[in-house]
Amino acid sequence: MSAYEQAPVEAHRATVTRRQKATGGRQVEVLSAREVPLGGPRAMVVRRTLPQRERSLIGAWCFADHYGPEIVAVNGGMDVAPHPHIGLQTASWLFDGEIEHRDSLGTHAMVRPGELNLMTAGRGISHSEVSTPDTTILRGVQLWIALPDEHRDVAPAFRHHAPATVALDGAEARVFLGTLAGDTSPVPTYSPLLGAELVLEPGAHTTLAVDPSFEHGVLVDEGAVRVEGTAVPGGQLGYLAPGGETITLANDAGSPARLLLLGGTPFGEEIVMWWNFIGRSHEDIVTAREEWKAGAGRFGTVVGHPGERLPAPELPNSRLKSRGNRSPR
Ligand code: MN
């Protein structure tokens, strides 16, 4: 997916609610989503919870778009023309529908529910994403992972993984990155990370052991979910600072709830993030933009996508600044 947002993140005043349940759960910050039109020929709108003014990253997770249920017959679904990335990985995770992915490595893959598609941009890649003609309802998330400085120029790569379903008391989990509930994803990461889908049964109250050095985010897809006693509405992200050894999730509804549990050690590096690029300086971004405009070999060519590639937007007049990240506490 491409970050089309016209207004810079700095202009968005995030609503952050800090609540602590009287019954003694850990403090949870509820990060509200903002609606961002993806642009292009179709009219899809996503709910973006990362980055935002109050919090740029959770571990190395630095971008979270949640979308759907999108009625494709009404809004046309997803059609994102070839566009570049540097310095990050994109993780695509669907709940409904199917997306056709093509990239400049020659990868042609279908993104399907319950299957991780992880694209490493490293020093440079380009890709397109289009929902397939048979898709009637599209629902999922697009996540980005910032690469640590020592790995941000790695060779581009593409990885697919369909995790097994792990049965828990009142829930089931699919661990696509890292370790949870006794399952470990075989997909390596460049920093300590967790990414898992959890489905909670009606009335479930599930406690998961987690790495206390990780900060965590609970992105709710659907259901009446409470995280450590704090309600996190659908499309929003509950943030938990490092230090806890467990996370308790509850579903108050009479139907299943679904969420993603994201985590990682606090990233600790300042990043400069603009459009689809992550660098460490204004110059990194200017160079990447110029090279995309010039059709440089760094980004290769996406074969098989009908139509033009995306033009880079204009840079702001001011220098791009690194994005701070408020301390976990
Ligand atoms: Mn993309």
XYZ file of C-alpha atoms and ligand atoms in Angstrom:
330
model
C 0.000 0.000 0.000
C 1.062 3.552 -0.535
C 0.906 6.380 1.980
C -1.200 8.859 0.073
C -1.973 11.114 2.941
C -1.904 14.710 1.797
C -1.807 16.391 5.194
C 1.387 15.601 7.065
C 1.058 13.608 10.231
C 2.218 16.630 12.201
C -1.065 18.354 11.367
C -3.114 15.613 12.916
C -3.995 16.053 16.551
C -4.375 12.545 17.761
C -6.871 11.715 20.376
C -5.119 9.747 23.043
C -7.055 8.472 25.959
C -5.160 7.221 28.955
C -7.322 5.088 31.111
C -6.696 2.798 33.963
C -9.301 0.423 35.095
C -10.217 0.640 38.756
C -9.827 -3.115 38.947
C -6.088 -2.742 38.433
C -5.252 -3.553 34.807
C -2.144 -2.029 33.230
C -2.539 1.419 31.735
C -3.675 1.362 28.130
C -3.468 4.313 25.748
C -6.196 4.191 23.141
C -4.860 5.602 19.870
C -7.755 6.651 17.676
C -7.680 6.099 13.932
C -7.972 8.847 11.358
C -9.648 8.173 8.039
C -7.367 8.564 5.035
C -8.565 8.228 1.430
C -6.156 6.062 -0.559
C -6.749 8.108 -3.703
C -6.225 6.677 -7.145
C -9.064 5.478 -9.354
C -10.938 3.805 -6.503
C -12.376 5.435 -3.439
C -11.150 3.254 -0.618
C -10.697 4.871 2.780
C -8.413 3.388 5.439
C -8.235 3.909 9.196
C -4.676 4.886 10.119
C -3.532 4.421 13.707
C 0.247 4.621 13.141
C 2.117 6.863 12.854
C 0.516 9.664 14.786
C 1.615 12.674 16.698
C 1.544 10.989 20.071
C 3.188 7.771 18.976
C 5.273 7.009 15.911
C 6.260 3.412 16.462
C 5.426 0.340 18.527
C 8.624 -1.676 18.425
C 9.607 -1.357 14.763
C 5.940 -1.244 13.658
C 5.682 2.244 12.187
C 2.570 2.283 10.025
C -0.833 0.663 10.475
C -3.737 1.007 8.042
C -6.928 -0.928 8.763
C -9.611 -1.167 6.101
C -12.988 -2.725 5.461
C -15.318 -4.379 5.427
C -15.134 -2.696 2.058
C -17.994 -3.564 -0.297
C -16.031 -3.728 -3.519
C -19.153 -3.297 -5.701
C -19.715 0.080 -4.030
C -16.234 1.531 -3.625
C -14.213 -0.419 -6.152
C -11.780 -2.107 -3.759
C -8.027 -1.603 -3.850
C -6.048 -0.477 -6.886
C -2.631 0.864 -5.956
C -0.371 1.416 -8.967
C 3.382 0.659 -8.836
C 5.119 2.753 -6.197
C 8.493 2.581 -4.449
C 9.640 1.842 -0.901
C 12.958 2.061 0.951
C 14.093 1.282 4.481
C 11.097 -0.772 5.586
C 9.161 -4.005 5.269
C 5.475 -4.137 4.366
C 3.348 -6.794 6.058
C -0.017 -7.482 4.414
C -2.662 -9.355 6.412
C -6.210 -9.900 5.199
C -9.405 -10.906 6.994
C -11.563 -11.034 3.844
C -10.966 -10.851 0.118
C -7.864 -11.284 -2.010
C -5.180 -8.912 -3.305
C -2.874 -9.470 -6.256
C 0.681 -8.368 -5.462
C 3.352 -7.727 -8.091
C 6.814 -6.380 -7.365
C 10.045 -5.436 -9.074
C 11.672 -8.720 -7.986
C 9.229 -10.438 -10.347
C 7.066 -11.697 -7.479
C 3.440 -12.308 -8.459
C 1.552 -13.423 -5.347
C -1.981 -13.539 -4.019
C -2.510 -12.105 -0.554
C -5.178 -14.192 1.190
C -6.781 -14.179 4.641
C -4.631 -15.731 7.353
C -1.441 -15.621 5.275
C 1.454 -13.221 5.798
C 2.966 -11.517 2.791
C 6.118 -9.741 3.932
C 7.954 -7.548 1.445
C 11.379 -6.248 2.397
C 12.141 -3.005 0.592
C 15.649 -2.578 2.000
C 17.619 -0.414 -0.441
C 14.697 -0.250 -2.882
C 11.729 -2.041 -4.390
C 8.483 -1.154 -6.148
C 5.147 -2.964 -6.132
C 1.453 -2.801 -7.036
C -1.574 -4.103 -5.131
C -4.966 -4.721 -6.704
C -7.976 -6.532 -5.236
C -8.947 -9.449 -7.460
C -12.139 -9.460 -9.582
C -13.686 -12.209 -7.433
C -13.313 -10.159 -4.257
C -16.678 -8.866 -3.031
C -15.619 -7.812 0.477
C -12.158 -6.548 1.326
C -10.981 -6.296 4.908
C -7.485 -6.294 6.326
C -4.459 -4.386 7.472
C -1.328 -3.027 5.889
C 1.579 -2.671 8.299
C 5.079 -1.317 7.884
C 8.146 -2.332 9.855
C 11.074 0.096 10.083
C 14.425 -1.538 9.377
C 17.213 -0.799 11.885
C 19.975 1.413 10.500
C 22.428 -1.464 10.111
C 19.936 -3.382 7.924
C 18.060 -0.685 6.058
C 20.065 -1.166 2.857
C 19.582 -4.951 2.671
C 18.583 -6.530 -0.627
C 14.828 -6.462 -1.340
C 12.962 -9.712 -0.723
C 9.489 -11.232 -0.562
C 8.298 -13.873 1.882
C 5.014 -15.738 2.296
C 3.953 -17.625 5.427
C 0.640 -19.250 6.355
C 0.806 -19.815 10.134
C -0.962 -22.716 11.828
C -3.910 -21.927 14.080
C -3.027 -22.312 17.771
C -5.966 -23.178 20.045
C -6.049 -21.318 23.372
C -8.545 -21.139 26.202
C -11.324 -19.060 24.669
C -9.299 -17.940 21.684
C -7.233 -18.942 18.714
C -4.024 -17.377 17.475
C -2.131 -17.161 14.213
C 1.452 -16.060 14.839
C 2.881 -14.538 11.680
C 6.007 -12.918 13.182
C 7.829 -13.698 16.425
C 6.626 -15.945 19.251
C 3.320 -16.193 21.121
C 1.351 -18.975 22.777
C 4.083 -21.534 22.134
C 4.239 -20.898 18.406
C 7.123 -19.220 16.604
C 7.001 -17.879 13.060
C 9.826 -19.147 10.839
C 10.052 -15.730 9.166
C 13.132 -13.867 10.461
C 12.905 -10.232 11.531
C 15.554 -7.506 11.731
C 14.549 -6.468 15.253
C 12.637 -8.328 18.011
C 9.004 -8.316 16.859
C 5.637 -9.919 17.426
C 2.723 -10.044 15.011
C -0.302 -12.282 15.593
C -4.011 -12.450 14.816
C -6.263 -13.453 17.693
C -9.904 -14.449 17.495
C -11.693 -14.356 20.857
C -14.806 -16.434 21.476
C -17.927 -14.688 22.777
C -17.400 -13.887 26.451
C -13.744 -14.973 26.352
C -11.250 -13.738 28.920
C -7.787 -14.756 27.753
C -4.419 -14.032 29.341
C -1.321 -14.327 27.176
C 2.286 -14.453 28.337
C 4.336 -11.792 26.542
C 7.944 -10.614 26.509
C 8.191 -7.893 29.198
C 10.873 -6.059 27.195
C 8.310 -5.484 24.399
C 5.848 -2.656 24.033
C 2.581 -3.841 22.472
C -0.300 -2.598 20.390
C -3.727 -4.232 20.111
C -5.393 -3.269 16.834
C -9.050 -4.254 17.024
C -10.715 -5.433 13.824
C -14.117 -6.218 15.287
C -15.860 -6.975 18.543
C -16.219 -5.483 22.007
C -12.613 -5.945 23.095
C -11.150 -4.932 26.420
C -7.376 -4.854 26.855
C -6.361 -5.054 30.518
C -9.891 -3.888 31.281
C -9.833 -0.891 28.913
C -12.284 -0.880 26.020
C -10.574 -0.543 22.624
C -13.157 0.092 19.886
C -12.971 -1.445 16.419
C -10.389 0.207 14.171
C -8.466 1.646 17.132
C -5.177 0.694 18.703
C -4.547 0.067 22.383
C -0.949 0.742 23.415
C 0.821 -0.981 26.308
C 4.277 0.109 27.483
C 6.989 -2.472 28.209
C 7.103 -4.072 31.602
C 4.146 -6.439 31.725
C 4.556 -10.200 31.599
C 0.988 -10.858 30.473
C -1.774 -9.211 28.469
C -5.392 -9.972 29.281
C -7.900 -9.663 26.449
C -11.639 -9.916 26.924
C -14.540 -10.059 24.492
C -17.780 -8.773 25.998
C -19.841 -9.434 22.880
C -22.060 -12.341 21.971
C -20.111 -12.864 18.757
C -16.390 -13.508 18.128
C -13.911 -10.637 18.287
C -10.829 -10.316 16.141
C -7.658 -8.306 16.678
C -3.977 -8.100 15.887
C -1.410 -8.145 18.664
C 1.740 -6.277 17.594
C 4.865 -5.903 19.692
C 8.575 -5.269 19.751
C 11.384 -3.742 21.735
C 11.235 0.088 21.604
C 12.908 1.023 18.312
C 15.304 3.565 19.787
C 16.318 5.132 16.442
C 15.040 8.370 14.972
C 13.565 7.859 11.533
C 12.574 10.224 8.759
C 9.372 8.977 7.143
C 7.841 10.596 4.067
C 5.478 9.137 1.462
C 6.646 5.525 1.034
C 10.186 6.037 2.208
C 11.951 5.619 5.530
C 15.405 7.114 5.875
C 17.509 8.799 8.496
C 17.839 12.227 6.913
C 16.086 14.720 4.651
C 18.726 13.919 2.036
C 17.912 10.177 2.084
C 14.334 11.025 1.153
C 15.210 13.638 -1.488
C 17.557 11.145 -3.155
C 14.974 8.347 -3.159
C 12.324 10.672 -4.600
C 14.656 11.881 -7.368
C 15.634 8.311 -8.215
C 11.975 7.223 -8.431
C 11.232 10.202 -10.693
C 14.217 9.315 -12.878
C 13.273 5.639 -13.132
C 16.485 4.559 -11.426
C 17.408 0.890 -11.298
C 17.190 0.899 -7.521
C 13.411 0.508 -7.758
C 13.278 -1.884 -10.715
C 10.113 -2.341 -12.758
C 6.793 -3.941 -11.907
C 5.814 -6.166 -14.819
C 2.170 -6.958 -15.486
C 0.386 -4.027 -13.887
C -1.776 -2.235 -16.444
C -1.423 1.519 -16.267
C 0.982 4.123 -15.023
C 3.102 4.017 -11.912
C 2.433 6.500 -9.108
C 4.208 9.831 -9.309
C 5.966 11.020 -6.152
C 4.198 13.924 -4.462
C 5.920 17.291 -4.072
C 8.191 17.638 -1.073
C 7.234 20.199 1.553
C 9.149 23.479 1.517
C 10.713 22.792 4.881
C 13.307 20.152 5.660
C 11.880 16.811 6.690
C 12.505 16.158 10.336
C 13.060 12.928 12.138
C 10.069 11.608 13.879
C 10.428 11.496 17.610
C 8.744 8.802 19.624
C 7.428 9.533 23.044
C 9.039 7.489 25.753
C 7.180 4.270 26.494
C 6.324 5.669 29.939
Mn 3.294 -0.157 -0.790
